mmCIF file of C-alpha atoms in Angstrom:
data_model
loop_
_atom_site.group_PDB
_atom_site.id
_atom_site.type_symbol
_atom_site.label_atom_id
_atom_site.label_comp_id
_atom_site.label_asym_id
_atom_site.label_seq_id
_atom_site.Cartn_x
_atom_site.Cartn_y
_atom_site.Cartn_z
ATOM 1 C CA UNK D 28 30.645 188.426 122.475
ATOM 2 C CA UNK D 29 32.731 191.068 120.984
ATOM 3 C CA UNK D 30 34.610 191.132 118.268
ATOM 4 C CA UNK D 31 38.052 191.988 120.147
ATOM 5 C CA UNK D 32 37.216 188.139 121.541
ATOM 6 C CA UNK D 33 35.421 186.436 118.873
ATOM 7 C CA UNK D 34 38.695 184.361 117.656
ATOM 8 C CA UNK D 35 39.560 182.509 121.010
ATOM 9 C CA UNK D 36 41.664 179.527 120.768
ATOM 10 C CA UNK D 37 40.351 176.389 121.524
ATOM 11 C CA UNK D 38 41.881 174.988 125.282
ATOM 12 C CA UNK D 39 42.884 171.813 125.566
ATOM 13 C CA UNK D 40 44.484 170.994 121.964
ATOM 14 C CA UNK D 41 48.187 170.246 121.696
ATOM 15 C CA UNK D 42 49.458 173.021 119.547
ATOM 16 C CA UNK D 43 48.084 175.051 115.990
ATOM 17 C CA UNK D 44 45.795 172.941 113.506
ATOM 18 C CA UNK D 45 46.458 175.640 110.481
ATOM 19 C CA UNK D 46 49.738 177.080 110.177
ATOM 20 C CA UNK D 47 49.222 179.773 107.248
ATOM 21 C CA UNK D 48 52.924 180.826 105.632
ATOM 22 C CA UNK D 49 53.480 183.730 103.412
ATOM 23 C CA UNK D 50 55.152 183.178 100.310
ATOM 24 C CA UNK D 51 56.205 185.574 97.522
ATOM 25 C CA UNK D 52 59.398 184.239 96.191
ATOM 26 C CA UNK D 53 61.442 186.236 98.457
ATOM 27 C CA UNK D 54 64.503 184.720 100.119
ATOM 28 C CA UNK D 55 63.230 185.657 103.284
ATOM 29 C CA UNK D 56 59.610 184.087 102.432
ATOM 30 C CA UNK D 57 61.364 180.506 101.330
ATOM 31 C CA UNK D 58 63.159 180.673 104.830
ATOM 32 C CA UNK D 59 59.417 181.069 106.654
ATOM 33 C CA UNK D 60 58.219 178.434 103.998
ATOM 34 C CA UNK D 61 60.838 176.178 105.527
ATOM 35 C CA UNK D 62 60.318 177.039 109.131
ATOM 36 C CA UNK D 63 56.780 176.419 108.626
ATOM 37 C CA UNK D 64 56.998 173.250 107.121
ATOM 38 C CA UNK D 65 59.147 172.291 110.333
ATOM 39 C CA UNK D 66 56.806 173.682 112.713
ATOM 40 C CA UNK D 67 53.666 172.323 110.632
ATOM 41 C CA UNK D 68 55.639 168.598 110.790
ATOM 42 C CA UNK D 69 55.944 168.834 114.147
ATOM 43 C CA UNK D 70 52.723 169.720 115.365
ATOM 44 C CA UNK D 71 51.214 167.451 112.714
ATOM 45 C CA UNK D 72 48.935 170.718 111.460
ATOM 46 C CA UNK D 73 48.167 171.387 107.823
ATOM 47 C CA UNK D 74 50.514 174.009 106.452
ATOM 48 C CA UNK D 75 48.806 176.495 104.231
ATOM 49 C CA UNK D 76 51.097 177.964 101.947
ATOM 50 C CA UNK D 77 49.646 181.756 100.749
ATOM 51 C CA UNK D 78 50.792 184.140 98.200
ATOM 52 C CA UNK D 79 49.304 187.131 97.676
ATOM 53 C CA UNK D 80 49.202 188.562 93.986
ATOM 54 C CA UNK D 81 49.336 192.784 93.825
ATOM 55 C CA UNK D 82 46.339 194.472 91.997
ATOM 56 C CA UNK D 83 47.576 197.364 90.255
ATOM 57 C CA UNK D 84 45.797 200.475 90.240
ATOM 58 C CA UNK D 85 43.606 200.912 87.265
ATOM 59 C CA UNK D 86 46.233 202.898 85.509
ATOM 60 C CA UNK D 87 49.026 200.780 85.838
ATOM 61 C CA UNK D 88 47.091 198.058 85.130
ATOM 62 C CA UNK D 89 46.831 198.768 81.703
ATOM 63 C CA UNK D 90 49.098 195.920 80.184
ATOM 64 C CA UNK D 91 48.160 192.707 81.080
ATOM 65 C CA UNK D 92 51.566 191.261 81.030
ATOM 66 C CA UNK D 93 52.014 192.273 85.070
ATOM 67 C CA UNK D 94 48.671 189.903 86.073
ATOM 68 C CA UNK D 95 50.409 187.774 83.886
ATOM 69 C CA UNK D 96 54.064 188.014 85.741
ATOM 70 C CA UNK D 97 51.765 187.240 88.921
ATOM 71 C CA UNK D 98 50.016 184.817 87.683
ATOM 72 C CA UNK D 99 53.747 182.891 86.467
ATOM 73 C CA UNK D 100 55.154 183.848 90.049
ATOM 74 C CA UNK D 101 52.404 181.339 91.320
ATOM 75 C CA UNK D 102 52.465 178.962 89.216
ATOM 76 C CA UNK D 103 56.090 178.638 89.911
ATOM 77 C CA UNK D 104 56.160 178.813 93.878
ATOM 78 C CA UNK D 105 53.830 175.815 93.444
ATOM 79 C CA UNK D 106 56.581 173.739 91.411
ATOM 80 C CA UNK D 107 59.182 174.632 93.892
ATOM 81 C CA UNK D 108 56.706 173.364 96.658
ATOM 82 C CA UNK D 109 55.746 170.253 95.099
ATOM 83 C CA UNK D 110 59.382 169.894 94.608
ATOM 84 C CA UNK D 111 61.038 170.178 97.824
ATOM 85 C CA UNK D 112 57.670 168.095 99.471
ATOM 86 C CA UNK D 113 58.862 165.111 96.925
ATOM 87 C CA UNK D 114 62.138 165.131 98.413
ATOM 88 C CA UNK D 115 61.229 164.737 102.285
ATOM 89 C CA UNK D 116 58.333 162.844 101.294
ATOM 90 C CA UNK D 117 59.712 159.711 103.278
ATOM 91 C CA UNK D 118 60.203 161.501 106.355
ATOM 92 C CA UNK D 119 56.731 163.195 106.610
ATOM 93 C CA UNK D 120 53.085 163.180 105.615
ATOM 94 C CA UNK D 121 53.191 166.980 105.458
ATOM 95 C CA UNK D 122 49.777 168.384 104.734
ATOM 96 C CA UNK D 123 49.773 171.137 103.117
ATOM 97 C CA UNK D 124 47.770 173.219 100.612
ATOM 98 C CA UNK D 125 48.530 176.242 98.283
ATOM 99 C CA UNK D 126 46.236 179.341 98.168
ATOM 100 C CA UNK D 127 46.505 182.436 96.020
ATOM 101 C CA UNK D 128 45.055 185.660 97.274
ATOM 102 C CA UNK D 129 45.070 189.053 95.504
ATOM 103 C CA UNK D 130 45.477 192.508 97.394
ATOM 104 C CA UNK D 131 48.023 193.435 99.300
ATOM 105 C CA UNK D 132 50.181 191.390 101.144
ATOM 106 C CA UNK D 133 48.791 192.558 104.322
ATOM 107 C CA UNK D 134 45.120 192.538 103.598
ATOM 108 C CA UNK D 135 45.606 188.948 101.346
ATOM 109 C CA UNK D 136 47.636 187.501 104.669
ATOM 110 C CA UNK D 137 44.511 188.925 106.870
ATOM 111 C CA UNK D 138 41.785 187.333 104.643
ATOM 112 C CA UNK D 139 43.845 183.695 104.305
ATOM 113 C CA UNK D 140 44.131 183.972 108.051
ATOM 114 C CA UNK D 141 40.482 184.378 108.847
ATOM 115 C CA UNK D 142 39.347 181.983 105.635
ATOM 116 C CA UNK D 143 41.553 179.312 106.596
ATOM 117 C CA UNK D 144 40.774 179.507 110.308
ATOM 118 C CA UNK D 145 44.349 180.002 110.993
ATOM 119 C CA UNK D 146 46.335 179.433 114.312
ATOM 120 C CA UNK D 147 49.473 180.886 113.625
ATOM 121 C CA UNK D 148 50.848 183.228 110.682
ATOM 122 C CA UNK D 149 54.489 182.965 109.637
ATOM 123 C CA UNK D 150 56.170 185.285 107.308
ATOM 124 C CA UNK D 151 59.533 186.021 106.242
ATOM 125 C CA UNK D 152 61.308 189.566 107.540
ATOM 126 C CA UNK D 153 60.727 192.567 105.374
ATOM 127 C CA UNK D 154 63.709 193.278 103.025
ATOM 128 C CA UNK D 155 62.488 196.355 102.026
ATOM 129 C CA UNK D 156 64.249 199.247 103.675
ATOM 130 C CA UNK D 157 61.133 201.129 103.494
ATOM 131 C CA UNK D 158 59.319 199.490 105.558
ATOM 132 C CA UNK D 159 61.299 199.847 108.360
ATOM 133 C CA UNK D 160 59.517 203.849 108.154
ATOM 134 C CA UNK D 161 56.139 202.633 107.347
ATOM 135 C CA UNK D 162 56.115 199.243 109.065
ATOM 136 C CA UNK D 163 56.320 195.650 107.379
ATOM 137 C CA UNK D 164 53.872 193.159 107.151
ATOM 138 C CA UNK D 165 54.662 191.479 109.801
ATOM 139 C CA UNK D 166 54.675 194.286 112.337
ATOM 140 C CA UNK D 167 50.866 194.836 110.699
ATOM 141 C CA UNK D 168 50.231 191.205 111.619
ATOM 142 C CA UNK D 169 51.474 191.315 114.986
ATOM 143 C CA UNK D 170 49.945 194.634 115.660
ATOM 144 C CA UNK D 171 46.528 193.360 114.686
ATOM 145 C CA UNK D 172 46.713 190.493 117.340
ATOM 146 C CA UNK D 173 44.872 188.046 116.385
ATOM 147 C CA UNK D 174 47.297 184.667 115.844
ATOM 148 C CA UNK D 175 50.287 184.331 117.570
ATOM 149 C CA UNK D 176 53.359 185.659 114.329
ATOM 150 C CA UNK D 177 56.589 184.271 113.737
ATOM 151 C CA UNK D 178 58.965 186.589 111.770
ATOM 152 C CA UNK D 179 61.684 184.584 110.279
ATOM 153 C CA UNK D 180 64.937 186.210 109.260
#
């Protein structure tokens, strides 16, 4: 088998298993958080929530308040999940799970993917104006074809 075709989806099942959802805090990430959580409802598949923390380069890593600041961001997207699950929690038994994942978002998003034996990848639309030169995330994702992307607005 190659590797092009070593990730084949399994025939016969009645939609994704894993939904993994990139979070960072962004408006645009809460929006895919939420889309996700529909989708993951629906299809009665855990929802794994991932944010990726930035390493710094050794320079600019020289103050630990930034792993700190990361570190914090967590901590808080987890409240804000836990949160908005106890307020649907009568309508659903939404699975769901958090994971942190250091690198960059791209790389992090790749590794949750393959470690969580993901299905589908969901992730909020760049709002960097950058990236429309370079290429988001979530052009990355889809270009690397390997789970079907959503890219919410």
């Amino acid at each position: 088998m190659t590797e092009q075709h070593a990730h084949q989806f399994e025939r016969g099942t009645d939609g994704p298993k894993v939904i993994v959802v990139g979070v960072d805090g962004s408006d645009s990430s809460l929006r895919a958080a939420a889309y996700a959580t529909g989708l993951a409802r629906r299809q009665n598949a855990l929802l794994a929530l991932v944010y990726v923390q930035p390493v710094l380069a050794a320079g600019a890593a020289l103050g630990a308040p930034v792993a700190v600041a990361t570190d914090e961001i967590a901590e808080d997207l987890v409240t804000q999940i836990r949160a908005a699950t106890e307020r649907v929690k009568g309508m659903s038994d939404l699975r769901w799970e958090f994971h942190t994942f250091r690198g960059d978002p791209y790389s992090g998003l790749v590794k949750a993917a393959d470690e969580l034996k993901a299905d589908a990848v969901v992730v909020g639309a760049s709002e960097q104006a950058g990236h429309r030169i370079i290429g988001s995330v979530a052009i990355r994702l889809v270009k690397a074809g390997r789970w079907p992307v959503t890219v919410v607005p």
